[in-house]
Short mmCIF file of C-alpha atoms in Angstrom, two decimals:
data_model
loop_
_atom_site.label_atom_id
_atom_site.label_comp_id
_atom_site.label_asym_id
_atom_site.label_seq_id
_atom_site.Cartn_x
_atom_site.Cartn_y
_atom_site.Cartn_z
CA UNK R 8 226.58 -114.78 163.19
CA UNK R 9 227.87 -117.77 164.58
CA UNK R 10 230.07 -117.20 167.59
CA UNK R 11 232.97 -119.33 167.78
CA UNK R 12 233.28 -118.92 171.90
CA UNK R 13 229.70 -118.50 172.72
CA UNK R 14 227.65 -120.51 170.39
CA UNK R 15 225.06 -120.36 167.58
CA UNK R 16 223.13 -117.13 168.38
CA UNK R 17 221.03 -117.30 165.00
CA UNK R 18 219.64 -121.02 165.62
CA UNK R 19 216.14 -121.25 165.68
CA UNK R 20 216.31 -123.81 168.36
CA UNK R 21 218.84 -121.82 170.63
CA UNK R 22 216.14 -121.59 173.65
CA UNK R 23 216.77 -124.92 173.76
CA UNK R 24 220.33 -124.26 174.94
CA UNK R 25 219.48 -121.87 177.52
CA UNK R 26 221.01 -123.84 180.31
CA UNK R 27 224.48 -124.01 178.39
CA UNK R 28 224.42 -120.29 178.01
CA UNK R 29 224.13 -119.86 181.87
CA UNK R 30 226.70 -122.64 182.57
CA UNK R 31 229.49 -120.52 180.38
CA UNK R 32 228.40 -117.49 181.87
CA UNK R 33 229.27 -118.92 185.27
CA UNK R 34 232.27 -120.41 183.72
CA UNK R 35 233.71 -117.44 182.60
CA UNK R 36 233.66 -116.13 186.44
CA UNK R 37 235.32 -119.35 187.26
CA UNK R 38 237.97 -118.33 184.74
CA UNK R 39 238.41 -114.95 186.67
CA UNK R 40 238.79 -116.85 189.77
CA UNK R 41 241.70 -118.97 188.28
CA UNK R 42 243.86 -115.71 187.87
CA UNK R 43 242.79 -113.70 190.45
CA UNK R 44 242.68 -115.22 193.88
CA UNK R 45 239.02 -115.16 195.21
CA UNK R 46 240.15 -115.03 198.71
CA UNK R 47 243.00 -112.75 198.42
CA UNK R 48 246.73 -113.52 198.82
CA UNK R 49 246.71 -113.58 202.80
CA UNK R 50 249.64 -115.75 204.31
CA UNK R 51 247.16 -118.15 206.12
CA UNK R 52 246.46 -121.84 205.75
CA UNK R 53 242.64 -121.27 205.55
CA UNK R 54 242.82 -118.92 202.70
CA UNK R 55 245.31 -120.71 200.73
CA UNK R 56 243.28 -123.98 201.14
CA UNK R 57 240.03 -122.21 199.88
CA UNK R 58 242.07 -120.69 197.10
CA UNK R 59 243.16 -123.99 196.10
CA UNK R 60 240.04 -125.66 195.98
CA UNK R 61 238.65 -122.99 193.85
CA UNK R 62 241.41 -122.48 191.73
CA UNK R 63 242.64 -125.70 191.39
CA UNK R 64 239.51 -128.07 191.42
CA UNK R 65 236.20 -125.92 191.36
CA UNK R 66 236.93 -123.72 188.18
CA UNK R 67 239.07 -126.45 186.29
CA UNK R 68 236.07 -127.29 184.56
CA UNK R 69 235.47 -124.17 183.02
CA UNK R 70 237.73 -124.16 179.69
CA UNK R 71 236.65 -127.89 178.85
CA UNK R 72 233.00 -126.80 179.00
CA UNK R 73 233.79 -123.99 176.37
CA UNK R 74 235.82 -126.50 174.35
CA UNK R 75 232.94 -128.89 174.36
CA UNK R 76 230.34 -126.41 173.63
CA UNK R 77 232.15 -125.06 170.89
CA UNK R 78 232.41 -128.17 169.29
CA UNK R 79 228.93 -129.33 169.89
CA UNK R 80 227.62 -125.95 168.42
CA UNK R 81 230.25 -126.54 165.14
CA UNK R 82 229.07 -130.03 164.56
CA UNK R 83 225.57 -130.14 165.21
CA UNK R 84 225.23 -128.01 161.98
CA UNK R 85 227.06 -130.52 160.06
CA UNK R 86 225.28 -133.77 160.08
CA UNK R 87 227.77 -136.78 159.84
CA UNK R 88 226.11 -138.40 156.90
CA UNK R 89 226.74 -135.28 154.67
CA UNK R 90 229.73 -133.93 156.69
CA UNK R 91 231.39 -130.66 155.18
CA UNK R 92 234.42 -128.70 156.03
CA UNK R 93 232.89 -125.47 154.93
CA UNK R 94 231.29 -124.73 158.81
CA UNK R 95 235.08 -125.39 160.22
CA UNK R 96 236.72 -123.11 157.75
CA UNK R 97 234.50 -120.14 158.77
CA UNK R 98 235.11 -120.63 162.57
CA UNK R 99 238.76 -120.78 161.96
CA UNK R 100 238.62 -117.75 160.07
CA UNK R 101 236.65 -116.13 162.82
CA UNK R 102 238.92 -117.53 165.68
CA UNK R 103 242.05 -116.41 163.92
CA UNK R 104 240.49 -113.05 163.51
CA UNK R 105 239.81 -113.07 167.40
CA UNK R 106 243.41 -113.96 168.11
CA UNK R 107 244.85 -111.17 166.00
CA UNK R 108 242.60 -108.79 167.64
CA UNK R 109 243.29 -109.51 171.52
CA UNK R 110 246.94 -110.05 170.81
CA UNK R 111 246.85 -106.44 169.75
CA UNK R 112 245.04 -105.76 172.62
CA UNK R 113 247.06 -107.65 175.10
CA UNK R 114 250.63 -106.63 173.40
CA UNK R 115 251.26 -103.59 176.26
CA UNK R 116 251.72 -106.58 178.79
CA UNK R 117 254.76 -108.06 176.72
CA UNK R 118 255.86 -104.71 175.24
CA UNK R 119 259.13 -104.68 177.90
CA UNK R 120 259.59 -108.59 176.94
CA UNK R 121 259.36 -107.98 173.53
CA UNK R 122 261.72 -105.00 173.68
CA UNK R 123 264.43 -106.80 176.00
CA UNK R 124 264.14 -110.37 174.26
CA UNK R 125 267.91 -111.69 174.32
CA UNK R 126 267.54 -113.01 170.23
CA UNK R 127 266.28 -109.73 169.39
CA UNK R 128 262.81 -107.66 168.79
CA UNK R 129 262.06 -109.50 165.67
CA UNK R 130 262.34 -112.91 167.85
CA UNK R 131 260.19 -111.30 170.44
CA UNK R 132 257.36 -110.31 168.37
CA UNK R 133 257.62 -113.32 166.79
CA UNK R 134 257.18 -115.19 170.04
CA UNK R 135 254.78 -113.35 171.32
CA UNK R 136 252.21 -113.69 168.13
CA UNK R 137 252.98 -117.16 167.77
CA UNK R 138 253.04 -118.17 171.37
CA UNK R 139 251.46 -115.48 173.51
CA UNK R 140 248.31 -117.96 174.47
CA UNK R 141 251.21 -119.14 177.29
CA UNK R 142 251.02 -115.50 178.80
CA UNK R 143 247.45 -114.97 178.91
CA UNK R 144 243.85 -116.54 179.16
CA UNK R 145 244.15 -116.65 175.16
CA UNK R 146 245.58 -119.96 175.03
CA UNK R 147 242.09 -121.00 174.30
CA UNK R 148 241.70 -119.62 170.90
CA UNK R 149 244.74 -121.21 169.14
CA UNK R 150 244.21 -124.51 171.06
CA UNK R 151 240.76 -124.22 170.09
CA UNK R 152 241.68 -123.72 166.37
CA UNK R 153 243.72 -126.73 166.73
CA UNK R 154 241.13 -128.94 167.97
CA UNK R 155 238.41 -128.44 165.50
CA UNK R 156 241.17 -128.64 162.46
CA UNK R 157 242.07 -131.95 164.20
CA UNK R 158 238.43 -133.49 164.54
CA UNK R 159 237.15 -131.86 161.32
CA UNK R 160 240.03 -133.60 159.17
CA UNK R 161 239.57 -136.94 160.88
CA UNK R 162 235.91 -136.68 160.17
CA UNK R 163 236.36 -135.56 156.49
CA UNK R 164 238.49 -138.76 156.16
CA UNK R 165 235.57 -140.73 157.49
CA UNK R 166 236.99 -141.76 160.68
CA UNK R 167 234.34 -142.27 163.26
CA UNK R 168 233.82 -140.18 166.25
CA UNK R 169 234.51 -143.12 168.57
CA UNK R 170 237.74 -143.48 167.17
CA UNK R 171 238.36 -139.62 167.11
CA UNK R 172 237.86 -139.68 170.88
CA UNK R 173 240.12 -143.27 171.52
CA UNK R 174 242.82 -141.16 169.82
CA UNK R 175 241.92 -137.93 171.73
CA UNK R 176 241.98 -139.73 174.98
CA UNK R 177 245.47 -141.18 174.40
CA UNK R 178 246.72 -137.39 173.77
CA UNK R 179 244.92 -136.24 176.64
CA UNK R 180 246.94 -139.02 178.72
CA UNK R 181 249.88 -137.92 177.65
CA UNK R 182 249.04 -134.41 178.15
CA UNK R 183 248.53 -135.38 182.18
CA UNK R 184 252.05 -136.34 182.18
CA UNK R 185 253.15 -132.65 181.46
CA UNK R 186 250.40 -131.15 183.89
CA UNK R 187 248.88 -132.35 186.81
CA UNK R 188 250.55 -136.08 186.96
CA UNK R 189 254.19 -134.75 185.94
CA UNK R 190 255.78 -135.92 189.10
CA UNK R 191 255.09 -139.71 187.99
CA UNK R 192 258.03 -139.02 185.79
CA UNK R 193 260.37 -138.80 188.62
CA UNK R 194 261.35 -142.20 188.76
CA UNK R 195 262.76 -141.93 184.93
CA UNK R 196 265.59 -139.90 186.39
CA UNK R 197 267.45 -143.22 187.57
CA UNK R 198 265.54 -146.06 185.41
CA UNK R 199 265.43 -144.27 182.39
CA UNK R 200 267.31 -140.74 182.21
CA UNK R 201 267.49 -140.60 178.42
CA UNK R 202 263.46 -140.96 177.81
CA UNK R 203 262.99 -138.61 180.89
CA UNK R 204 265.56 -136.03 179.08
CA UNK R 205 263.53 -136.68 176.05
CA UNK R 206 259.94 -135.71 177.60
CA UNK R 207 261.39 -132.84 179.56
CA UNK R 208 262.75 -131.30 176.56
CA UNK R 209 259.69 -131.99 174.62
CA UNK R 210 257.54 -130.30 177.03
CA UNK R 211 260.28 -127.43 177.55
CA UNK R 212 259.71 -126.90 173.43
CA UNK R 213 255.95 -127.09 173.64
CA UNK R 214 255.74 -124.89 176.78
CA UNK R 215 252.71 -126.64 178.15
CA UNK R 216 250.49 -129.46 177.36
CA UNK R 217 247.48 -127.61 178.13
CA UNK R 218 247.05 -126.83 174.29
CA UNK R 219 244.93 -128.07 171.34
CA UNK R 220 246.17 -131.44 170.93
CA UNK R 221 246.70 -132.65 174.25
CA UNK R 222 243.70 -130.92 175.98
CA UNK R 223 241.14 -129.17 173.89
CA UNK R 224 241.21 -132.26 171.19
CA UNK R 225 239.21 -134.33 173.65
CA UNK R 226 236.59 -131.80 175.21
CA UNK R 227 236.03 -130.52 171.23
CA UNK R 228 235.56 -134.29 170.50
CA UNK R 229 233.17 -134.87 173.26
CA UNK R 230 230.81 -131.89 172.09
CA UNK R 231 231.02 -133.29 168.57
CA UNK R 232 230.06 -136.96 170.01
CA UNK R 233 226.83 -135.34 171.79
CA UNK R 234 226.17 -133.43 168.48
CA UNK R 235 225.99 -136.68 166.45
CA UNK R 236 224.42 -139.08 168.89
CA UNK R 237 222.97 -136.88 171.56
CA UNK R 238 223.45 -137.61 175.47
CA UNK R 239 221.58 -140.55 176.10
CA UNK R 240 222.28 -141.40 179.78
CA UNK R 241 219.11 -140.85 182.09
CA UNK R 242 219.29 -137.73 184.22
CA UNK R 243 219.47 -138.76 187.72
CA UNK R 244 222.19 -141.37 186.44
CA UNK R 245 224.13 -138.75 184.89
CA UNK R 246 224.12 -136.58 187.82
CA UNK R 247 225.26 -139.48 190.18
CA UNK R 248 228.19 -140.22 187.79
CA UNK R 249 228.97 -136.74 187.51
CA UNK R 250 228.78 -135.86 191.41
CA UNK R 251 231.16 -138.82 191.92
CA UNK R 252 233.16 -137.99 189.13
CA UNK R 253 233.86 -134.31 190.50
CA UNK R 254 234.16 -135.53 194.01
CA UNK R 255 237.24 -137.78 192.39
CA UNK R 256 238.50 -135.06 190.77
CA UNK R 257 238.59 -133.18 194.06
CA UNK R 258 240.35 -135.99 195.73
CA UNK R 259 242.74 -136.30 192.88
CA UNK R 260 243.71 -132.30 193.31
CA UNK R 261 244.65 -132.76 196.56
CA UNK R 262 246.52 -136.53 195.90
CA UNK R 263 248.73 -134.32 193.36
CA UNK R 264 249.36 -131.87 195.96
CA UNK R 265 250.15 -133.75 198.78
CA UNK R 266 252.74 -136.10 196.59
CA UNK R 267 253.94 -132.77 194.72
CA UNK R 268 253.31 -134.45 191.65
CA UNK R 269 251.82 -131.67 189.52
CA UNK R 270 253.75 -129.29 187.05
CA UNK R 271 250.60 -127.49 186.48
CA UNK R 272 246.98 -128.04 187.26
CA UNK R 273 245.07 -127.67 184.15
CA UNK R 274 244.16 -131.27 183.47
CA UNK R 275 243.01 -134.03 185.62
CA UNK R 276 242.04 -137.73 185.03
CA UNK R 277 238.44 -136.99 186.44
CA UNK R 278 238.01 -133.98 184.68
CA UNK R 279 237.32 -135.79 181.60
CA UNK R 280 234.15 -137.63 182.42
CA UNK R 281 233.01 -134.79 184.77
CA UNK R 282 233.11 -132.58 181.37
CA UNK R 283 231.48 -135.03 179.56
CA UNK R 284 228.59 -135.62 182.12
CA UNK R 285 228.39 -132.20 182.98
CA UNK R 286 227.80 -130.74 179.46
CA UNK R 287 225.53 -133.61 178.35
CA UNK R 288 223.52 -132.93 181.44
CA UNK R 289 223.56 -129.06 180.00
CA UNK R 290 222.35 -130.25 176.63
CA UNK R 291 219.29 -131.87 178.00
CA UNK R 292 218.25 -129.53 180.38
CA UNK R 293 215.46 -127.24 179.31
CA UNK R 294 215.46 -123.86 180.86
CA UNK R 295 212.38 -121.45 180.24
CA UNK R 296 212.70 -117.73 180.02
CA UNK R 297 213.39 -114.46 177.75
CA UNK R 298 215.62 -115.86 175.01
CA UNK R 299 217.37 -112.38 174.90
CA UNK R 300 218.29 -112.70 178.23
CA UNK R 301 220.42 -115.86 177.67
CA UNK R 302 221.82 -114.39 174.63
CA UNK R 303 223.08 -111.65 176.41
CA UNK R 304 224.65 -114.19 178.92
CA UNK R 305 225.95 -115.81 175.86
CA UNK R 306 228.00 -112.66 174.46
CA UNK R 307 228.81 -111.58 178.15
CA UNK R 308 230.83 -114.99 178.74
CA UNK R 309 232.98 -114.58 175.64
CA UNK R 310 233.70 -111.04 176.48
CA UNK R 311 234.64 -111.61 180.29
CA UNK R 312 236.82 -114.48 179.55
CA UNK R 313 238.85 -112.45 176.70
CA UNK R 314 238.71 -108.81 178.69
CA UNK R 315 239.22 -109.72 182.60
CA UNK R 316 242.86 -109.50 182.61
CA UNK R 317 243.00 -106.04 181.16
CA UNK R 318 240.43 -104.97 183.86
CA UNK R 319 242.69 -106.79 186.35
CA UNK R 320 245.64 -104.41 185.47
CA UNK R 321 243.03 -101.49 185.73
CA UNK R 322 241.75 -102.66 189.09
CA UNK R 323 245.36 -102.69 190.25
CA UNK R 324 246.41 -99.11 189.28
CA UNK R 325 243.01 -97.78 190.48
CA UNK R 326 243.68 -99.33 193.99
CA UNK R 327 247.33 -97.99 194.15
CA UNK R 328 246.19 -94.64 192.95
CA UNK R 329 244.07 -94.38 196.04
CA UNK R 330 246.47 -96.09 198.49
CA UNK R 331 244.57 -99.23 199.03
CA UNK R 332 246.80 -102.28 199.73
CA UNK R 333 243.95 -104.80 198.93
CA UNK R 334 246.17 -107.82 197.61
CA UNK R 335 245.48 -109.48 200.56
CA UNK R 336 241.77 -109.45 200.47
CA UNK R 337 239.21 -110.52 198.11
CA UNK R 338 238.57 -107.01 196.85
CA UNK R 339 240.69 -107.60 193.71
CA UNK R 340 238.89 -110.47 192.68
CA UNK R 341 235.39 -108.80 193.35
CA UNK R 342 236.18 -105.35 191.77
CA UNK R 343 237.58 -107.53 188.49
CA UNK R 344 234.32 -109.39 188.15
CA UNK R 345 232.18 -106.41 188.50
CA UNK R 346 234.26 -104.43 186.30
CA UNK R 347 234.51 -106.99 183.77
CA UNK R 348 230.93 -107.60 183.82
CA UNK R 349 230.14 -104.09 183.32
CA UNK R 350 232.69 -103.26 180.38
CA UNK R 351 231.46 -106.58 178.75
CA UNK R 352 227.61 -105.31 179.18
CA UNK R 353 228.66 -102.03 178.08
CA UNK R 354 230.51 -103.27 174.90
CA UNK R 355 227.22 -105.81 174.02
CA UNK R 356 224.87 -102.89 174.35
CA UNK R 357 226.69 -100.31 172.18
CA UNK R 358 227.31 -103.07 169.58
CA UNK R 359 223.86 -103.26 169.10
CA UNK R 360 223.74 -99.82 167.79
CA UNK R 361 224.87 -99.00 163.84
CA UNK R 362 227.54 -96.70 164.90
CA UNK R 363 229.12 -99.30 167.22
CA UNK R 364 228.31 -102.31 165.20
CA UNK R 365 232.27 -103.08 164.81
CA UNK R 366 232.54 -103.88 168.45
CA UNK R 367 231.00 -107.23 167.82
CA UNK R 368 234.47 -108.01 166.48
CA UNK R 369 235.66 -108.09 170.16
CA UNK R 370 233.35 -111.33 170.67
CA UNK R 371 232.03 -112.88 167.38
#
């Protein structure tokens, strides 16, 4: 079965992409580090700096890699010259199913807010069902739906992938203004207050530009481009370019922090080239080894991504029960990673038995 987050398990040549499977597992751990401070919440300048480096620079490539991988594995099954919407329709159905399942699993987190919604319980339920991606890491699922629908629709209209990427870059540039480069709109307060007010209203309505149109569209498009055209930059040159881009993203992350420009740190200018180069390198890199091990990593990456905030809540309850005040240490992060990995592995192994086969709905 095609896994909408983790790749193409039934592909005969899936072993060619072992590096992608390993990278996605690492990216899942990086996503955990975004939501749980790796060095704890101690009131210490060095700790805060280290957390910022990991959470707002190093780990920010994780979601774009997931987007690019999803696009790559989806579109490599539909050659451009005989493009079909059928794989996209199947992908969207599976994504929608995952969204509903995990929305129900995470609903206890929002139960109080739903019951106390100022516009009534019905509005609270609607707001959660439609916009729950604002509240959890599951924003990725509706964003991916929008992204693949956009790319597939444009491809079905015989619009070239280069033109699609150009359009995606335009929306990504707009999206930056709602994220890390939000502060550049400040001069509009005096020079063009009407435009500033309009932009702020728009951002307030959509909640965040970290979504399928302004964010995922570009990275799914990158995956599609590599699927159709391959990655043709020589390895050594690509490595040097990636290192340069990633270091420039590091500088960008501290630039927007120093000048207090960021509304959120999900999107950066240099995240785009860094993702393209990193994913291209992964696609072309061959790793030998047991295919079963990489298939396991493929499933674990999805399960860790989806489940880690639930595990974090259980870690918090456990630490409170034993009277450990661990918030200022790295213990919550370590226990969340270990707990998420253990839970994910248990679900994956159990799903291999006929009686527990239904557990596959949690990750595929």
